[in-house]
Coordinates of C-alpha atoms and ligand atoms in Angstrom, one line a residue:
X1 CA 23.2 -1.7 -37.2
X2 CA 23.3 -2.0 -34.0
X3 CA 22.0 1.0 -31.6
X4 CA 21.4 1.3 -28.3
X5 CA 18.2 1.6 -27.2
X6 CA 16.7 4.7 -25.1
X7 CA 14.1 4.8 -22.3
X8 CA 12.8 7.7 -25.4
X9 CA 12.3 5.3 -28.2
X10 CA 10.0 3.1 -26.7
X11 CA 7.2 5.4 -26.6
X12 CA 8.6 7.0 -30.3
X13 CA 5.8 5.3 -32.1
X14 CA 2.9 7.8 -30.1
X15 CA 2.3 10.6 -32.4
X16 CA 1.6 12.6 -29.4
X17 CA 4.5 12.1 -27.7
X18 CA 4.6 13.1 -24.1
X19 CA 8.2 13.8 -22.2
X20 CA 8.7 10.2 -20.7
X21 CA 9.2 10.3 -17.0
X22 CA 13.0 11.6 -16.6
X23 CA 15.2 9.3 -14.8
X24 CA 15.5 11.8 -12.0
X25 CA 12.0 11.0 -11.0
X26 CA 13.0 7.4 -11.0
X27 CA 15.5 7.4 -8.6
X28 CA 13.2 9.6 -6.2
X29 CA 10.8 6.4 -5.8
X30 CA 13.4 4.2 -5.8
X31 CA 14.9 6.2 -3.2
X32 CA 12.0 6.8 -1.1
X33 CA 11.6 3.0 -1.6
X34 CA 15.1 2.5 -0.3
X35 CA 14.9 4.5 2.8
X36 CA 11.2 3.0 3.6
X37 CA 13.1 -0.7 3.6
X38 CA 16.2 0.5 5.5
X39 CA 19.6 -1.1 5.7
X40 CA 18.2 -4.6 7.9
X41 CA 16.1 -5.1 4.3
X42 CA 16.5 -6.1 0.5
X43 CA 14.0 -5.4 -2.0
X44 CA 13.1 -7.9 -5.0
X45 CA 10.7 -7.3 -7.8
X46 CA 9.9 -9.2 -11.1
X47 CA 8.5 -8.4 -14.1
X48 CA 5.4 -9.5 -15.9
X49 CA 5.2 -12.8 -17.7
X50 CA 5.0 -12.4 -21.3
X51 CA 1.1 -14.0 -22.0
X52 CA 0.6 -16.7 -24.9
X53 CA -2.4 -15.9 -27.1
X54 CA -1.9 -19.3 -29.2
X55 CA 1.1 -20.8 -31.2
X56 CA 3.0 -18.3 -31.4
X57 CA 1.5 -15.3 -30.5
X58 CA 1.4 -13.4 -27.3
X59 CA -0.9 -10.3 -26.3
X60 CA 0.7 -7.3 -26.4
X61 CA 3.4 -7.1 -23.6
X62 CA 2.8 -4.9 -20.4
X63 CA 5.0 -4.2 -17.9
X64 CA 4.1 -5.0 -14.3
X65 CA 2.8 -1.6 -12.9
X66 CA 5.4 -2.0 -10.1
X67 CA 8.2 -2.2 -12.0
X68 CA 7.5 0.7 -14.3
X69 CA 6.9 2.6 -11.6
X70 CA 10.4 2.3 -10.3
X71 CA 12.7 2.1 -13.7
X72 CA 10.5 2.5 -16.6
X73 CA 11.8 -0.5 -17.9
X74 CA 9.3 -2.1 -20.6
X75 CA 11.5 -5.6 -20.9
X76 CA 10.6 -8.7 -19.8
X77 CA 12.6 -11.3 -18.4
X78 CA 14.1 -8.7 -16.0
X79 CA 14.4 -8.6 -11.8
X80 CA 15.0 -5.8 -9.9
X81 CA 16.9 -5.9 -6.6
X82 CA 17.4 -3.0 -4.3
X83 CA 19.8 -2.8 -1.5
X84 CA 19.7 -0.2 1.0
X85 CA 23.3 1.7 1.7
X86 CA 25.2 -1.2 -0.4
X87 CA 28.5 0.4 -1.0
X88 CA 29.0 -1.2 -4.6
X89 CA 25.4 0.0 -5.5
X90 CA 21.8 0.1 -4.0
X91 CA 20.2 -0.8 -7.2
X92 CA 21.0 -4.0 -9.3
X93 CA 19.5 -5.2 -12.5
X94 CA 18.9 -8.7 -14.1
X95 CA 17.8 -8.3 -17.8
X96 CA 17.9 -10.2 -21.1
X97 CA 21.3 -9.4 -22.6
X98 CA 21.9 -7.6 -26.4
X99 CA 21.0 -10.8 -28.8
X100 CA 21.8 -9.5 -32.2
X101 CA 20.4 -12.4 -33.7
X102 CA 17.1 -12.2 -31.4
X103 CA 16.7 -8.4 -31.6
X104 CA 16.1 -9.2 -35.7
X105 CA 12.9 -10.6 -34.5
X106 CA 11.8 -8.6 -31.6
X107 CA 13.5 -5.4 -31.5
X108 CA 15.8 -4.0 -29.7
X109 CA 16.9 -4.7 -26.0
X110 CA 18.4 -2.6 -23.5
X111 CA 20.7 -5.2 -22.4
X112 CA 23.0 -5.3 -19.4
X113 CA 24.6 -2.0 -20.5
X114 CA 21.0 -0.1 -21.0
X115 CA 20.0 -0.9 -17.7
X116 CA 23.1 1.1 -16.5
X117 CA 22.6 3.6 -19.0
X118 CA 19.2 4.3 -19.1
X119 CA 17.2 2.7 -16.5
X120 CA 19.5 3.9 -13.3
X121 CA 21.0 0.5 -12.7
X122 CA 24.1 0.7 -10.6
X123 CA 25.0 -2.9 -11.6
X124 CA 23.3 -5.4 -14.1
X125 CA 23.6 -8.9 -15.1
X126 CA 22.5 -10.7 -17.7
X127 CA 19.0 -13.0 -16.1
X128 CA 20.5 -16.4 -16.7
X129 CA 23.2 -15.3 -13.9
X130 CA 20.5 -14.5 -11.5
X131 CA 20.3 -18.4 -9.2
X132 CA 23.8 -17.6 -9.2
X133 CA 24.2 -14.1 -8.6
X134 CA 21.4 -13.4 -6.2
X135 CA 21.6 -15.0 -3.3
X136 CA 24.9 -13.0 -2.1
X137 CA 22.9 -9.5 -3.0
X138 CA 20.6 -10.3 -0.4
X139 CA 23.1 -12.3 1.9
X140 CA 23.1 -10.6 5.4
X141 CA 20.2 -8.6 5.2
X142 CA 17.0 -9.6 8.1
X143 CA 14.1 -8.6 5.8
X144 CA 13.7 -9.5 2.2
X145 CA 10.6 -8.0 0.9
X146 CA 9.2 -9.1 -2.4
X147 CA 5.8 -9.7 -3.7
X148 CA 4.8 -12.3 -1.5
X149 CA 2.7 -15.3 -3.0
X150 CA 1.8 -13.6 -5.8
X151 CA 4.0 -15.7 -8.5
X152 CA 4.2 -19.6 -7.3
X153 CA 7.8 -19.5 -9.4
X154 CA 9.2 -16.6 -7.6
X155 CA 8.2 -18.3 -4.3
X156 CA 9.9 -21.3 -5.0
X157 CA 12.7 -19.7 -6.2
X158 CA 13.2 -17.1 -3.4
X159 CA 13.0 -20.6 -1.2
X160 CA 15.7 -21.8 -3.0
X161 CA 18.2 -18.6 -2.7
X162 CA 17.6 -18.8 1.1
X163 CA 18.2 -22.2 1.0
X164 CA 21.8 -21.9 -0.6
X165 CA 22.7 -18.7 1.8
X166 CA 21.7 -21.3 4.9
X167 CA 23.9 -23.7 3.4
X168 CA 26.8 -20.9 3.7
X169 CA 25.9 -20.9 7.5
X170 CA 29.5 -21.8 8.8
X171 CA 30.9 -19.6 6.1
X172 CA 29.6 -16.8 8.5
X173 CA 26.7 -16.3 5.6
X174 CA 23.0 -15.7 6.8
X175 CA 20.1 -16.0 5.1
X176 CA 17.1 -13.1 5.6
X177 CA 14.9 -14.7 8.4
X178 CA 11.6 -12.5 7.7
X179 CA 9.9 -12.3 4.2
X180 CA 7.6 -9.3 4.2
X181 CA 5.0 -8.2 1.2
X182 CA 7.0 -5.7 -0.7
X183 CA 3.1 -4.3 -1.4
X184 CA 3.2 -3.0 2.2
X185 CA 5.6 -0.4 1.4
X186 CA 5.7 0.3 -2.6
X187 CA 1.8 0.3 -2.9
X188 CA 1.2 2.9 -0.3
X189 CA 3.7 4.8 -1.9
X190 CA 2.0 4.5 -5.4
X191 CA -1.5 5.5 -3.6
X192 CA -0.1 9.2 -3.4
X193 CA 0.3 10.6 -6.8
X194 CA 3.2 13.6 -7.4
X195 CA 2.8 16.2 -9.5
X196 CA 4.2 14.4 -12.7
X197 CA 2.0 11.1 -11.9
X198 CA -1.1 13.4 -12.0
X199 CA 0.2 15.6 -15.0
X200 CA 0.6 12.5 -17.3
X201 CA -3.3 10.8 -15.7
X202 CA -4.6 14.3 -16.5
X203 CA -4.0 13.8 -20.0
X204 CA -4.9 10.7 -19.9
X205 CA -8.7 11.3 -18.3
X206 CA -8.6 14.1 -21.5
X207 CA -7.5 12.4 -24.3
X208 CA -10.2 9.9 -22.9
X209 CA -12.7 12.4 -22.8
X210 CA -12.0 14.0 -26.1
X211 CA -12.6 10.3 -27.5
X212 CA -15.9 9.7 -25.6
X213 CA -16.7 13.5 -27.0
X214 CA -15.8 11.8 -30.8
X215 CA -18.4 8.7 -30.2
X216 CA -21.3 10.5 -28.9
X217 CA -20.9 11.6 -32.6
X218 CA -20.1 9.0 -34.0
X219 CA -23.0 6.9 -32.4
X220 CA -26.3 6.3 -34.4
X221 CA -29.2 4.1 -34.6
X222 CA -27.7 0.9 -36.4
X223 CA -24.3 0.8 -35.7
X224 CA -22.6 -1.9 -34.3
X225 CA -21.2 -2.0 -30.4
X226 CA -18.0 -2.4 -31.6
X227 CA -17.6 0.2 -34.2
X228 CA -17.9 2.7 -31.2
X229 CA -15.4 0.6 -29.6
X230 CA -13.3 1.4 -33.0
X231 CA -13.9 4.5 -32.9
X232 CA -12.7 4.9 -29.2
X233 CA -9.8 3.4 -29.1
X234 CA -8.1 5.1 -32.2
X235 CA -9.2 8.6 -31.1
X236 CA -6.8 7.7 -27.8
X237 CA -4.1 6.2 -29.7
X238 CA -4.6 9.9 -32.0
X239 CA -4.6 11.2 -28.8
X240 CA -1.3 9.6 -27.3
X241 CA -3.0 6.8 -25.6
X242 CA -1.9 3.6 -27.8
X243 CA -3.5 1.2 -25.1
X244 CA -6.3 1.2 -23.1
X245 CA -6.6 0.7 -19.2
X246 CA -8.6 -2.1 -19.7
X247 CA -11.4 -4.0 -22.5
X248 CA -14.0 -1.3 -23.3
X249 CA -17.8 -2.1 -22.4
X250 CA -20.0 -0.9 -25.1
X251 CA -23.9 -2.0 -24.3
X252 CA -26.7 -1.0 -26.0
X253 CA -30.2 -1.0 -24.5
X254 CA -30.1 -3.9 -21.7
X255 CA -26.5 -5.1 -22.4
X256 CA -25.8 -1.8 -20.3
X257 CA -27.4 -4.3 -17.5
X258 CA -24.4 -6.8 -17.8
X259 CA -21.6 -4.9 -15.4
X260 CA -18.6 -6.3 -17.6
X261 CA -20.5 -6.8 -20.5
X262 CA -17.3 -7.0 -22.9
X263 CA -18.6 -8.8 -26.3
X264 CA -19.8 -5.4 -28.0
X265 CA -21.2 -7.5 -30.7
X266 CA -24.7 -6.1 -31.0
X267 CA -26.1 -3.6 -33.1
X268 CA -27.3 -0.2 -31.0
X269 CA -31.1 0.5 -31.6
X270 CA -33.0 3.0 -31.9
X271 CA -34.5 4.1 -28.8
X272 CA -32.0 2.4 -26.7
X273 CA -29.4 3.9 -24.5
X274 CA -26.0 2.9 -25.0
X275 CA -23.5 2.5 -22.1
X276 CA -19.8 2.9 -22.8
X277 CA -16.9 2.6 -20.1
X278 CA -13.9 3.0 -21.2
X279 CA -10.1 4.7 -21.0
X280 CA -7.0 5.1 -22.5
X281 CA -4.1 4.1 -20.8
X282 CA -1.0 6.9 -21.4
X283 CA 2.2 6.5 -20.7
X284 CA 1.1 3.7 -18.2
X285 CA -1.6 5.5 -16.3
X286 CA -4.9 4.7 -16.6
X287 CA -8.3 6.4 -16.9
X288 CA -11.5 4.9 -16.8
X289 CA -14.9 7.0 -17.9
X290 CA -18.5 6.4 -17.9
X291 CA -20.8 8.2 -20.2
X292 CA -24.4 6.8 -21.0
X293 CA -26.2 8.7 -23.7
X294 CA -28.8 7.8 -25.8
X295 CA -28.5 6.1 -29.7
X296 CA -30.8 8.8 -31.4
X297 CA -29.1 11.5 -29.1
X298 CA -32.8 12.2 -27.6
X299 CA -33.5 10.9 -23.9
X300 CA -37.2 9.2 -23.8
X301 CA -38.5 10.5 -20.5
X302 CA -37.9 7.0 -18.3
X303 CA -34.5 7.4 -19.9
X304 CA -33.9 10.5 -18.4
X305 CA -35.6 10.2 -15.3
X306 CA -33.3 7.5 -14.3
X307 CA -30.5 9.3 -15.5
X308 CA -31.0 12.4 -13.4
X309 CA -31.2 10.7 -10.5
X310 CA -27.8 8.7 -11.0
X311 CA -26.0 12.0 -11.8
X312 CA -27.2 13.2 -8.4
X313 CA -25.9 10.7 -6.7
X314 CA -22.8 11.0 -8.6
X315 CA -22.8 14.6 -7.7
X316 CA -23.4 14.0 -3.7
X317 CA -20.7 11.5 -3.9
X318 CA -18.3 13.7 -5.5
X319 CA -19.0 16.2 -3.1
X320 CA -17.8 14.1 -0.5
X321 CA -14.2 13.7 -1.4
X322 CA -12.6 16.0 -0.1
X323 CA -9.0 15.4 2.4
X324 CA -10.1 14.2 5.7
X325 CA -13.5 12.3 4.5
X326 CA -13.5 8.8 5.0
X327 CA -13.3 7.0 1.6
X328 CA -16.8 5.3 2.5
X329 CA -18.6 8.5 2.1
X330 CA -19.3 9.0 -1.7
X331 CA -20.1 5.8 -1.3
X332 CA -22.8 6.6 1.2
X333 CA -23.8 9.4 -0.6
X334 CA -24.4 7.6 -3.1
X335 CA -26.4 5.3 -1.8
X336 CA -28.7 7.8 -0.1
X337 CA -29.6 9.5 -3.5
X338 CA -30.4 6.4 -5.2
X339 CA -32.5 5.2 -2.2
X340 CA -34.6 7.8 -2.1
X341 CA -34.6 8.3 -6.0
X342 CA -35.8 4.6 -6.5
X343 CA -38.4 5.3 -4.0
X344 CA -39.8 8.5 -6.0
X345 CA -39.1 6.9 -8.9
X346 CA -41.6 3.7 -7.8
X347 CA -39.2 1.0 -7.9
X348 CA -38.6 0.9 -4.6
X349 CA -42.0 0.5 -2.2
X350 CA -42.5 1.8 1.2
X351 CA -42.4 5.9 0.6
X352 CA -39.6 8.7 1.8
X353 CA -40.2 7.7 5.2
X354 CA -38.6 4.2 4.6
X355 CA -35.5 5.6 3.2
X356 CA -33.5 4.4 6.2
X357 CA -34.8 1.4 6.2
X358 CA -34.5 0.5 3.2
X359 CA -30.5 1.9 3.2
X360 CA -30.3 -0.4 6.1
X361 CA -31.8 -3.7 4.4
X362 CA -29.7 -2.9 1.4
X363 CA -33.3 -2.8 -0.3
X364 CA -31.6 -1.1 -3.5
X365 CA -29.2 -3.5 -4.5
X366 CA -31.0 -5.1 -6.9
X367 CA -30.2 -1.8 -8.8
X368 CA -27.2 -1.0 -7.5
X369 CA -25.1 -4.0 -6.8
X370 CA -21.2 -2.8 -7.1
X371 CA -19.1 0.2 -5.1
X372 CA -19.4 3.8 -5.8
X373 CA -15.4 3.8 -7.0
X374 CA -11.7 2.6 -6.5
X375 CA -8.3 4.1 -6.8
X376 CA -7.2 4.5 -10.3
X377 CA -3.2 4.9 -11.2
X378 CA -1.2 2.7 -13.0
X379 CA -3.4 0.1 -12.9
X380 CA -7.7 0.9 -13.6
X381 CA -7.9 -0.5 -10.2
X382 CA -5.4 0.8 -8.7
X383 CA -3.3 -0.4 -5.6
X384 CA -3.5 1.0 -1.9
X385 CA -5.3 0.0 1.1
X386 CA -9.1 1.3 1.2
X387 CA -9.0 0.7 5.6
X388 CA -6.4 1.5 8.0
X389 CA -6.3 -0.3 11.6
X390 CA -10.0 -1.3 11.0
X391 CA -11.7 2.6 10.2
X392 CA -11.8 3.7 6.4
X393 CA -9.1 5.6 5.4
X394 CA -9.0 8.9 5.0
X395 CA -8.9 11.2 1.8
X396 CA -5.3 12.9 1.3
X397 CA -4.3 15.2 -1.3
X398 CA -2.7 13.1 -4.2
X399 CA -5.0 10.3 -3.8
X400 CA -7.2 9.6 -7.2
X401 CA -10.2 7.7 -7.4
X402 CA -13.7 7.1 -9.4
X403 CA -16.6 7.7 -8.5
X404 CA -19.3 5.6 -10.3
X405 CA -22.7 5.0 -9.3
X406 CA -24.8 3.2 -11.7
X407 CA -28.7 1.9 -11.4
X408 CA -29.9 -1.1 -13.6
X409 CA -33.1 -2.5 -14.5
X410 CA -32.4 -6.1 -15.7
X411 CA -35.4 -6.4 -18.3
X412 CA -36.2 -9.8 -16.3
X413 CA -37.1 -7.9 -13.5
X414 CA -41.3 -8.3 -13.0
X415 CA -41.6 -6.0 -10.4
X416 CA -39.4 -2.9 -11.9
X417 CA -42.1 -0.7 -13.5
X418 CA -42.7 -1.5 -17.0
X419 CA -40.8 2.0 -18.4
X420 CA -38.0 1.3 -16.7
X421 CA -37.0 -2.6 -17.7
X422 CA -33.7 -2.7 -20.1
X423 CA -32.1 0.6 -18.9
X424 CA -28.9 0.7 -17.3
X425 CA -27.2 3.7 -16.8
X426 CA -23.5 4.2 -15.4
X427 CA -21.5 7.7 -15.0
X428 CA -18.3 7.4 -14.1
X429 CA -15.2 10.4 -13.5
X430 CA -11.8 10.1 -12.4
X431 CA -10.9 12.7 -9.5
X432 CA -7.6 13.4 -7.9
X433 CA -8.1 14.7 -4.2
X434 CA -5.8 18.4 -3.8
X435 CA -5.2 20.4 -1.1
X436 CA -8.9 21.8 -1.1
X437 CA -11.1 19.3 -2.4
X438 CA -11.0 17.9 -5.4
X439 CA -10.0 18.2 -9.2
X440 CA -12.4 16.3 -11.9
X441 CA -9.9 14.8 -14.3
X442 CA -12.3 13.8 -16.8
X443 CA -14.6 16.7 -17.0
X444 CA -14.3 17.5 -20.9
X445 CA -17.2 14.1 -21.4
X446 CA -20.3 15.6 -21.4
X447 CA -22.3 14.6 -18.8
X448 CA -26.1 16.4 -18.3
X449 CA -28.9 15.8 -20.8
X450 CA -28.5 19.4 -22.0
X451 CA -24.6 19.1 -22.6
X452 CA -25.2 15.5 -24.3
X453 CA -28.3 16.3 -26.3
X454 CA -26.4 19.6 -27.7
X455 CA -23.3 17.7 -28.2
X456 CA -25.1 14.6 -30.0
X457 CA -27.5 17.2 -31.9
X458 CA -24.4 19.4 -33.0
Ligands
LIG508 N1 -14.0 -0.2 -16.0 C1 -13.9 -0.9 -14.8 C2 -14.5 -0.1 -13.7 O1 -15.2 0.8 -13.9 O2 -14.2 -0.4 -12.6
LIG509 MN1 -14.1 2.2 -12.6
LIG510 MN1 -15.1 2.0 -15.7

């Protein structure tokens, strides 16, 4: 039987269902969107491909942040065109149309009418009508913004629409004469979280952290990378999270050293720390959490020497973010902490009094080689500029970001102390700036050796 399909049911299968985003919400960043591209403008946005994995086989299908982030619609094949102060509508839709005989296969589609219905389309067509349908939506109009040279098809096509409205010239018809990076506008927009954005990646960052709280446990001597990974990724789905944000990193002992280490095909040892980043993605926001703990749930004392002085950097960085800071300064922090800590801890030569020096020469590097953090949202790294006119930007309430510091000893590296060769050691929160400082999304993982050695020990 046929039914039509609701924005509802395509999140039915989470057993802990949160509200989806109401379609109200929708049409407030759509219309923000509008207003921001103003009548001179059209607006067109694509979905996400669907990926091949081999014969016939894709990887799971996700939405293009973007367009979720505007209408919630999870389809592929589908374009979005908005059209400020358009009399017959400012919001169009091109989407696959009801296929009985397809929707045996793959489940239901919203079709032309569920875009109306559902997804706050004022007008949709079915996306084989789009070379002929488009080019009058976004005849007359000066600007067209879209994501610029960021799908070769899309750029050939979009040639081709303006090509058939020149065509139309004597007809009275003209074609937009500036293309403009639809980013510009919809990404600085998506940089500032509202209150339901932040509601739905502070459950997120939770049910994260309830599931790194579940593999401290879980972790012993002898198991395998992956079954932590296991482990992980069902207690989000439990938790509402069916997805992750991105590939967990599980690394025991010196496979914490590889950044992206991804393989998790090791067993942990005892002895051995064990670095796991990782986060669920819920209801398409993302969290992403560090915790680095020890197999045996004891930290040796190199172990923990290291991993004090990481968490104080973490903790000077944090303490930086705050509105009005530039967003260099955890960063900074950071880096000043470290420093001095590899100094003290004798793998950096030269004494306190070289600190500035060697912050200058970049001397810690070596054990310290990425940022301190990046805007997290929709996407694990999320969109928004990080500099303005030149100067970093500046911390504003809504904002969310991680802050990461990390400090690996590559066991290949002769002259690291012997004690400290093979550790690696991340920590890694997800913060939202508010009105006063911040708020720690992903405080429930236990983070000091006290809290992890009572956790692991409990
Ligand atoms: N998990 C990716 C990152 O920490 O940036
Ligand atoms: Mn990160
Ligand atoms: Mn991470």
């Amino acid at each position: 039987m046929a039914s039509d399909k609701s924005p509802a049911s395509t999140t039915a299968a989470s057993p802990a269902l949160t509200p989806p985003i109401p379609p109200a919400e929708y049409q407030r960043r759509r219309h923000r969107l509008l207003a921001a591209i103003g009548r001179e403008g059209v607006a067109i946005l694509t979905t996400a491909p669907e990926q091949v994995r081999n014969g016939h086989t894709h990887y799971p299908y996700r939405q293009a942040s973007d367009f979720t982030y505007l209408t919630g619609f999870p389809e592929p094949e589908a374009l979005l065109v908005l059209i400020p102060g358009r009399k017959e509508g400012e919001v169009v839709f091109f989407c696959r149309p009801r296929d009985p005989e397809k929707e045996v296969w793959e489940g239901a589609r919203a079709g032309v009418e569920g875009a109306v219905k559902f997804y706050g389309a004022d007008q949709a067509y079915p996306f084989h009508a789009l070379d002929e349908e488009l080019p009058r939506l976004i005849a007359d109009r000066d600007q067209l913004h879209y994501p610029l040279a960021r799908d070769a098809d899309l750029d050939l096509k979009v040639m081709g629409w303006i090509q058939q409205l020149r065509a139309q010239a004597r007809a009275g018809v003209s074609a937009p004469r500036a293309l403009v990076s639809l980013e510009a506008l919809l990404h600085e927009q998506r940089l500032i979280k509202d209150k339901t954005e932040i509601k739905l990646m502070r459950r997120a960052a939770r049910v994260s952290a309830a599931a790194h709280r579940r593999v401290m446990r879980f972790c012993q001597p002898g198991r395998w990378e992956f079954e932590l990974e296991a482990e992980f990724t069902r207690a989000c789905a439990e938790g509402g999270a069916r997805f992750q944000a991105y590939p967990p990193i599980v690394g025991g002992g010196a496979n914490a050293c590889v950044l992206h280490y991804a393989d998790n095909a090791e067993r942990l040892r005892d002895g051995d720390l064990v670095l796991i980043d990782a986060g669920g993605e819920l209801d398409g926001y993302a969290s992403d959490i560090t915790r680095t703990y020890p197999v045996n749930g004891r930290f040796s004392p190199p172990q923990r020497e290291m991993y004090e002085l990481v968490l104080a950097a973490q903790a000077a960085a944090i303490a930086k973010v705050v509105p009005g800071n530039r967003w260099i300064e955890p960063h900074e922090a950071a880096v000043k902490t470290l420093t001095r800590g590899l100094v003290d801890l004798g793998l950096l030569a030269g004494g306190r009094k070289a600190v500035p020096k060697l912050i200058r020469e970049e001397a810690y590097k070596p054990y310290f080689m990425h940022r301190t953090g990046h805007w997290l949202g929709m996407d694990v790294h999320d969109v928004g500029d990080y500099k303005r006119g030149g100067d970093w930007r500046r911390f504003e309430p809504g904002m969310a970001l991680t802050v990461e510091p990390g400090l690996y000893v590559a066991p290949t590296r002769q002259e690291a102390p012997k004690r400290f060769r093979g550790i690696g050691i991340r920590i890694e929160d997800d913060l939202v700036v508010t009105a006063e400082g911040h708020e720690i999304l992903s405080r429930d993982a236990p983070k000091s050796v006290a809290e992890i050695e009572a956790w692991m020990g409990g």
